[in-house]
PDB file of C-alpha atoms in Angstrom:
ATOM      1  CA  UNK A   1      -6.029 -67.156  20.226  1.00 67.00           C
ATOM      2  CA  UNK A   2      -5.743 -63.436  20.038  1.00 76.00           C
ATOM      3  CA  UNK A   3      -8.354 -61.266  17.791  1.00 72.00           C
ATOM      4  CA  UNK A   4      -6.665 -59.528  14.618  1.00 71.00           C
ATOM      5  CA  UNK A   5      -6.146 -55.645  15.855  1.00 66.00           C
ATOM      6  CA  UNK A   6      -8.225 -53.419  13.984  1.00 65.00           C
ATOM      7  CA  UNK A   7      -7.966 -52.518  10.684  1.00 69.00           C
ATOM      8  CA  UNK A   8      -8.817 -48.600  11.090  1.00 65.00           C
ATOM      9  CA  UNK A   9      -7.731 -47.732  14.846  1.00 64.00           C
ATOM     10  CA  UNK A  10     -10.502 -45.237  16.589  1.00 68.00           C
ATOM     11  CA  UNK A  11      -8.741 -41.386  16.050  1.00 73.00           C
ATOM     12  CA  UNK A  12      -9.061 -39.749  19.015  1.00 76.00           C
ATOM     13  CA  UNK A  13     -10.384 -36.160  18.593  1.00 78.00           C
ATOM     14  CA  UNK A  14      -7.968 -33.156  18.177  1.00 80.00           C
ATOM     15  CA  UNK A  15      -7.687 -31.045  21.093  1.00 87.00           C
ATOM     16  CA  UNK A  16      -9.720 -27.973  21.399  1.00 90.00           C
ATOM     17  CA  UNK A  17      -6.375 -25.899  21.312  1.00 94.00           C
ATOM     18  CA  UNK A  18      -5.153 -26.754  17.880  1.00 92.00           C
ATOM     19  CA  UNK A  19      -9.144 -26.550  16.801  1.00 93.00           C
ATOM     20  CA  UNK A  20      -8.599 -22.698  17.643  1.00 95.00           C
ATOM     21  CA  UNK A  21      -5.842 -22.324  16.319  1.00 96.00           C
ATOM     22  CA  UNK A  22      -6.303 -23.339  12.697  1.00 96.00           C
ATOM     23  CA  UNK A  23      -9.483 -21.414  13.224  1.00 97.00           C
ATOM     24  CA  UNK A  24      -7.619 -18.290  13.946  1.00 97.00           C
ATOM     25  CA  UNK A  25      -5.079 -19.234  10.980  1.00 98.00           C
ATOM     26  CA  UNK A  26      -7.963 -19.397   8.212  1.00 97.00           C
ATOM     27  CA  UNK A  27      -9.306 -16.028   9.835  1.00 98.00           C
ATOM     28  CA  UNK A  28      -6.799 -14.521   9.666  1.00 98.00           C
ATOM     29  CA  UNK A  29      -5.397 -15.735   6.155  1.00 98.00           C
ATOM     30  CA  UNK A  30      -9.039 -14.340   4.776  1.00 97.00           C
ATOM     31  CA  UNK A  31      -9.015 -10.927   6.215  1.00 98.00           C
ATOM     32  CA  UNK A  32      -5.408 -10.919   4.884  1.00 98.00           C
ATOM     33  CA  UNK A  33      -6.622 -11.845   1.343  1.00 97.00           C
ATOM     34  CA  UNK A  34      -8.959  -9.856   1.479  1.00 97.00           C
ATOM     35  CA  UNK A  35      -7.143  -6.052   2.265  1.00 97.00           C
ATOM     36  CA  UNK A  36      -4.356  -7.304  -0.947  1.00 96.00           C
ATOM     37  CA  UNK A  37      -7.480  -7.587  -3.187  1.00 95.00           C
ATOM     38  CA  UNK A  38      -9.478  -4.333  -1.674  1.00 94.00           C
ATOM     39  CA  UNK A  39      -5.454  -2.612  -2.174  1.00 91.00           C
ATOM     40  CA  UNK A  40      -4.756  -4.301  -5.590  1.00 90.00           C
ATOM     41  CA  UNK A  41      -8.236  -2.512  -7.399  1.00 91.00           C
ATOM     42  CA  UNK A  42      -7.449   0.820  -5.789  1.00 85.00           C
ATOM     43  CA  UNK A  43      -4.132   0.938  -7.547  1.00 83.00           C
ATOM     44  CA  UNK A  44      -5.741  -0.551 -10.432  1.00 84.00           C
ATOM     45  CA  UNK A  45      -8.892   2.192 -10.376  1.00 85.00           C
ATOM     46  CA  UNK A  46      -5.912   5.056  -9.843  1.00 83.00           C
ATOM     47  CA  UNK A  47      -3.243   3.783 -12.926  1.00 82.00           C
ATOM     48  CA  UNK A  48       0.316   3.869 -12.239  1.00 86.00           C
ATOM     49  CA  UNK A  49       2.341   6.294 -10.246  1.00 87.00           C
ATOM     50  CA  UNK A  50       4.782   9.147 -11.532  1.00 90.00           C
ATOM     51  CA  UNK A  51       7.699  10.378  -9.329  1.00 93.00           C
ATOM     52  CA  UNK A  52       6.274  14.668  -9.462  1.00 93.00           C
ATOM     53  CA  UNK A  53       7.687  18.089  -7.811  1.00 91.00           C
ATOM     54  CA  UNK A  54       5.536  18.852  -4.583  1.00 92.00           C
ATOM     55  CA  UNK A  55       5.699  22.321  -2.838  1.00 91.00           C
ATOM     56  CA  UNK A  56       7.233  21.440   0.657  1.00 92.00           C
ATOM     57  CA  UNK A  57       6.038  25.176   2.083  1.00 92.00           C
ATOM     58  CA  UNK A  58       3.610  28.086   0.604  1.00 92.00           C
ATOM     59  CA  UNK A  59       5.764  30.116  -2.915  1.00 91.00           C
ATOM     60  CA  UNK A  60       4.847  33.228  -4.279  1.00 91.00           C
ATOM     61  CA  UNK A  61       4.675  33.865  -7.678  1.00 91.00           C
ATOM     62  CA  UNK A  62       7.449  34.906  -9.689  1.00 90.00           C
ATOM     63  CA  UNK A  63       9.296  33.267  -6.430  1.00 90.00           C
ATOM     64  CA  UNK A  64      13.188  31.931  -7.143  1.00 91.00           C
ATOM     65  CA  UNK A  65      12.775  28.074  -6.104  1.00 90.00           C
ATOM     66  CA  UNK A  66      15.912  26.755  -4.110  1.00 89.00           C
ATOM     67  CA  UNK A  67      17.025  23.252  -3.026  1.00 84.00           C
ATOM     68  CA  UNK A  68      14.269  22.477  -0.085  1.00 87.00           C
ATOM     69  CA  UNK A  69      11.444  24.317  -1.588  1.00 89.00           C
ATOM     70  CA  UNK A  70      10.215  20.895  -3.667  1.00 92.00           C
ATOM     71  CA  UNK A  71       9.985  17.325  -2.893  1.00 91.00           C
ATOM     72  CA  UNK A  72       9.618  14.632  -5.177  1.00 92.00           C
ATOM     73  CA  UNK A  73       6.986  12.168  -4.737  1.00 92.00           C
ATOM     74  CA  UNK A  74       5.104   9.492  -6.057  1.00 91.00           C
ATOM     75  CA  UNK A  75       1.364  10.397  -7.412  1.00 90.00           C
ATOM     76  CA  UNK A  76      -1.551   8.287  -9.245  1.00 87.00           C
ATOM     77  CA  UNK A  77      -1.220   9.667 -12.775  1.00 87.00           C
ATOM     78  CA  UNK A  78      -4.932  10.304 -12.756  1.00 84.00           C
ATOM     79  CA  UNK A  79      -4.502  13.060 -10.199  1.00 86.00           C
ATOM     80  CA  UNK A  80      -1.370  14.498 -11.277  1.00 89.00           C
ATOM     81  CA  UNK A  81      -2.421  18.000 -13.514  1.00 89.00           C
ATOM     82  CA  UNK A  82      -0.734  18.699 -17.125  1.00 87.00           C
ATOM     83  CA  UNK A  83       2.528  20.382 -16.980  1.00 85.00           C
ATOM     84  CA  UNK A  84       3.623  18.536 -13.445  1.00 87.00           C
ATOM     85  CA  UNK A  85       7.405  18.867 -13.293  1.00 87.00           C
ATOM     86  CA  UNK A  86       9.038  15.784 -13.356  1.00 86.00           C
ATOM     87  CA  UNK A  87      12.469  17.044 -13.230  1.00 87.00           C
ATOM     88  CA  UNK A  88      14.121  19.189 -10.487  1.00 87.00           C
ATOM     89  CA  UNK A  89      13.241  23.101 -10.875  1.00 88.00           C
ATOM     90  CA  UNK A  90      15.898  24.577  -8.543  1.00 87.00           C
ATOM     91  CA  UNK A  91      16.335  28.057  -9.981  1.00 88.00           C
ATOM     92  CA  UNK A  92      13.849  28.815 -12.041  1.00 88.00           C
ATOM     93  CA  UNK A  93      10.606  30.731 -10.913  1.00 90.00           C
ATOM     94  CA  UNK A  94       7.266  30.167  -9.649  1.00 89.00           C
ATOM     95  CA  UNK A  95       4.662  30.884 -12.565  1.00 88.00           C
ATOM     96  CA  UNK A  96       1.855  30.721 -10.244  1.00 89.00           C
ATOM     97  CA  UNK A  97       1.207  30.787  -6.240  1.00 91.00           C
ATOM     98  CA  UNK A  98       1.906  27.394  -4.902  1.00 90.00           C
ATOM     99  CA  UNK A  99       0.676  26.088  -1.761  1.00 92.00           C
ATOM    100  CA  UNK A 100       2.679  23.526   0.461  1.00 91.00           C
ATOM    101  CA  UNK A 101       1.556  20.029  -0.892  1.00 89.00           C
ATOM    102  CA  UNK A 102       0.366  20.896  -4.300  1.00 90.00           C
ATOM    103  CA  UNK A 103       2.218  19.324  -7.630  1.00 89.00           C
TER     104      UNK A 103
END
C-alpha cells in the first residue's frame, strides 16, 4: 500500500529574481508616494492658481503694450500682487516700469 500524499506539499522558495523585483516595485511605489504627498502640501501651503499678465521683455513707463509684450500664466494667488491684470491689456499703457517676468 501506498502512503496518502501530503496534505500541505513543501513550497519551494521563490527565486532570488522575482525577490528583487517586488523589492524594487515597493521602492519604488514609496518614493513615488512620497514626491505626490511632498507636491500635494506645496500646492496646498501656496492656495490655488490664477491665469495673470506677465511682462515677456523689459516696458517703460507710459509704454503702449502690443500683442507679444504679455504672457498669460498661471501663479499661486499668494504671490500674485493687488491689481494683477487678469484680462489682456493690448493697448493701453504701462503705469509703471515693468521688468520681463514680473505680473
Amino acid at each position: 500500500m501506498r502512503p496518502a500524499p501530503a496534505r500541505f506539499p513543501v513550497l519551494r522558495p521563490p527565486p532570488p529574481r522575482l525577490v528583487l523585483v517586488v523589492a524594487l516595485a515597493v521602492v519604488v511605489g514609496l518614493l513615488v508616494h512620497r514626491s505626490v504627498s511632498q507636491a500635494s502640501a506645496t500646492v496646498a501651503r501656496f492656495g490655488p492658481t490664477v491665469e495673470v499678465a506677465v511682462a515677456r521683455r523689459d516696458i517703460d513707463a507710459g509704454a503702449r503694450l502690443r500683442s507679444g509684450d504679455v504672457a498669460f500664466e498661471r501663479r499661486p494667488e499668494a504671490h500674485v500682487p493687488a491689481g494683477a491684470l487678469t484680462s489682456d491689456p493690448t493697448g493701453s499703457r504701462a503705469r509703471t516700469a515693468l521688468v520681463a517676468g514680473e505680473v
